[in-house]
Amino acid sequence: MTLNLPEKIETQRLLLQRLRYEDAEEIFYTYASKTEPTRYVSWPTHQTIRDTRAFLKSAILGWQAGIDYSYSIRERNSQRYVGGLGVLNDEGKIQLGYILGPLHWGKGLATEACIKMTEVLKTVPAIYRIGSFVDAENTASSRVLLKAGFEEEARLEKWFKFVNQGNQPKDCILYKLPESFFRRR
């Protein structure tokens, strides 16, 4: 099932746009090649720009298949690339993920992007669940999700192996948007 999501979404400070091949260098240098921001993601830190181009190819094919809607996050006024946001679609069950370059942490940008994306997703009738999960040690990401209206659903012991943390099972927190979010459609 494909979702009819816009290719461009604006907030007060941000522009979310469907990823393009032309974003490769910005993605690589903003966060994908850096160990600190990729510590808590499910994919390996990119070693070369070729890794980023392979990711973009996969993301673009995923959009076409209706399973992965990946966006760049840019500052609206300057067009500066600050991060990425992904919406994984499993037949209407959505997993939301995001990453920012370290220069852009602590400014509320991830929260702003998540809030706007959930507002957009709320309008899609086929979506029945929106969730995310984080490493239990990733308190900054937990705060983002809570500020964006998510609630903690479960703490799962040794639930996920993060490739950039030695593939050791880590405790995770599962978040979801509450049922009341969907009743306001």
Coordinates of C-alpha atoms in Angstrom, one line a residue:
M1 CA 0.0 0.0 0.0
T2 CA 1.5 3.3 -1.0
L3 CA 0.8 6.5 0.9
N4 CA 0.0 9.8 -0.7
L5 CA 2.6 11.8 1.2
P6 CA 3.7 15.2 0.0
E7 CA 7.2 15.5 -1.4
K8 CA 7.7 18.9 0.3
I9 CA 6.5 19.9 3.8
E10 CA 7.2 23.3 5.5
T11 CA 7.3 24.3 9.1
Q12 CA 8.1 27.6 10.7
R13 CA 11.8 27.0 10.5
L14 CA 12.2 23.9 8.3
L15 CA 11.7 22.4 4.9
L16 CA 11.3 18.7 4.6
Q17 CA 11.8 17.4 1.1
R18 CA 11.8 14.0 -0.5
L19 CA 15.4 12.8 -0.7
R20 CA 17.2 13.2 -4.0
Y21 CA 20.5 11.8 -5.4
E22 CA 21.9 15.4 -5.3
D23 CA 21.7 15.3 -1.4
A24 CA 24.5 12.7 -1.2
E25 CA 27.4 14.9 -0.1
E26 CA 25.3 16.9 2.3
I27 CA 24.0 13.7 4.0
F28 CA 27.5 12.3 4.1
Y29 CA 29.2 15.3 5.7
T30 CA 26.3 16.5 7.9
Y31 CA 25.8 13.2 9.8
A32 CA 26.1 9.9 7.9
S33 CA 29.9 9.7 8.1
K34 CA 30.0 10.9 11.8
T35 CA 30.2 8.4 14.6
E36 CA 28.4 10.5 17.2
P37 CA 25.1 11.0 15.4
T38 CA 25.1 7.5 13.9
R39 CA 25.6 5.8 17.3
Y40 CA 21.9 5.1 17.8
V41 CA 20.7 4.3 14.2
S42 CA 20.0 0.9 12.6
W43 CA 22.4 1.4 9.7
P44 CA 26.3 1.5 9.7
T45 CA 28.1 4.8 9.7
H46 CA 29.0 5.6 6.1
Q47 CA 32.7 5.1 5.3
T48 CA 32.6 6.6 1.8
I49 CA 30.2 8.8 -0.3
R50 CA 29.4 5.6 -2.2
D51 CA 27.7 4.2 0.9
T52 CA 25.5 7.4 1.0
R53 CA 24.7 7.0 -2.7
A54 CA 23.7 3.4 -2.2
F55 CA 21.4 4.5 0.7
L56 CA 19.8 7.1 -1.6
K57 CA 19.2 4.6 -4.3
S58 CA 17.5 2.3 -1.7
A59 CA 15.5 5.3 -0.3
I60 CA 14.3 6.4 -3.7
L61 CA 13.2 2.9 -4.6
G62 CA 11.5 2.5 -1.2
W63 CA 9.5 5.7 -1.9
Q64 CA 8.4 4.3 -5.2
A65 CA 7.4 0.9 -3.6
G66 CA 5.5 2.7 -0.8
I67 CA 7.6 1.4 2.1
D68 CA 10.1 4.1 2.8
Y69 CA 9.4 7.8 2.6
S70 CA 12.7 9.5 3.4
Y71 CA 13.1 13.3 3.7
S72 CA 15.9 15.8 4.0
I73 CA 15.5 18.3 6.8
R74 CA 16.7 21.8 5.8
E75 CA 16.6 25.2 7.4
R76 CA 13.8 26.9 5.5
N77 CA 15.5 30.3 5.1
S78 CA 19.1 29.3 4.3
Q79 CA 18.3 25.9 2.7
R80 CA 21.1 24.5 4.9
Y81 CA 21.0 20.7 5.2
V82 CA 20.6 19.7 8.9
G83 CA 19.3 16.1 9.0
G84 CA 16.9 13.5 7.7
L85 CA 13.6 12.0 8.6
G86 CA 12.2 8.7 7.6
V87 CA 8.7 7.2 7.5
L88 CA 8.7 3.4 7.2
N89 CA 5.4 2.0 6.1
D90 CA 4.3 -1.5 6.9
E91 CA 0.7 -1.6 5.5
G92 CA -0.4 1.4 7.6
K93 CA 1.8 0.8 10.6
I94 CA 4.4 3.5 10.6
Q95 CA 7.8 3.7 12.2
L96 CA 9.2 7.2 12.4
G97 CA 13.0 7.9 12.5
Y98 CA 15.1 11.0 12.4
I99 CA 18.7 12.1 12.6
L100 CA 20.4 15.5 12.8
G101 CA 24.0 16.6 12.4
P102 CA 25.6 17.4 15.7
L103 CA 25.8 21.1 14.9
H104 CA 22.0 21.3 15.0
W105 CA 21.3 19.4 18.2
G106 CA 19.5 21.1 21.1
K107 CA 17.6 23.6 18.9
G108 CA 14.2 21.8 18.8
L109 CA 14.5 21.0 15.1
A110 CA 13.9 17.3 15.5
T111 CA 10.9 17.9 17.6
E112 CA 9.5 20.5 15.1
A113 CA 10.1 18.0 12.2
C114 CA 8.4 15.1 14.1
I115 CA 5.4 17.2 15.1
K116 CA 4.8 18.4 11.5
M117 CA 5.3 14.9 10.1
T118 CA 2.8 13.4 12.5
E119 CA 0.3 16.1 11.6
V120 CA 0.7 15.1 7.9
L121 CA 0.5 11.4 8.7
K122 CA -2.7 11.9 10.8
T123 CA -4.5 12.9 7.6
V124 CA -3.8 9.6 5.9
P125 CA -6.8 7.3 6.6
A126 CA -4.8 4.1 5.9
I127 CA -2.4 4.8 8.8
Y128 CA -3.5 3.1 12.0
R129 CA -0.3 3.3 14.1
I130 CA 2.7 5.6 14.4
G131 CA 5.6 4.5 16.5
S132 CA 9.3 4.7 17.1
F133 CA 11.9 3.1 19.3
V134 CA 15.2 4.3 20.8
D135 CA 18.1 2.9 22.7
A136 CA 17.3 3.3 26.3
E137 CA 20.5 5.4 26.7
N138 CA 19.4 7.8 24.0
T139 CA 17.7 10.3 26.4
A140 CA 17.8 13.2 23.9
S141 CA 15.8 11.2 21.3
S142 CA 13.3 10.1 24.0
R143 CA 12.7 13.8 24.9
V144 CA 12.1 14.6 21.2
L145 CA 9.4 11.9 21.0
L146 CA 7.7 12.9 24.2
K147 CA 7.6 16.5 23.2
A148 CA 6.2 15.4 19.8
G149 CA 3.2 13.8 21.6
F150 CA 4.4 10.2 21.7
E151 CA 4.0 8.1 24.8
E152 CA 6.1 5.3 26.2
E153 CA 4.6 1.9 25.3
A154 CA 7.2 -0.6 26.6
R155 CA 10.7 -1.0 27.8
L156 CA 12.3 -4.0 26.0
E157 CA 15.3 -5.7 27.5
K158 CA 18.1 -6.5 25.0
W159 CA 15.7 -5.8 22.1
F160 CA 17.9 -4.4 19.3
K161 CA 21.5 -4.7 18.1
F162 CA 22.8 -1.3 17.0
V163 CA 25.4 -1.9 14.3
N164 CA 27.5 1.1 15.4
Q165 CA 27.6 -0.1 19.0
G166 CA 29.3 -3.5 18.4
N167 CA 26.0 -5.3 17.5
Q168 CA 25.4 -6.1 21.2
P169 CA 21.7 -6.3 22.2
K170 CA 20.6 -3.1 23.8
D171 CA 17.6 -2.2 26.0
C172 CA 15.1 -0.1 24.0
I173 CA 12.1 2.0 24.6
L174 CA 9.1 1.6 22.3
Y175 CA 7.0 4.8 21.7
K176 CA 3.7 5.3 20.0
L177 CA 1.3 8.0 19.4
P178 CA -1.7 7.5 21.6
E179 CA -5.1 6.3 20.3
S180 CA -6.6 9.7 21.0
F181 CA -4.3 11.1 18.3
F182 CA -6.1 9.1 15.7
R183 CA -9.6 9.9 17.0
R184 CA -9.0 13.6 16.2
R185 CA -9.0 12.9 12.4

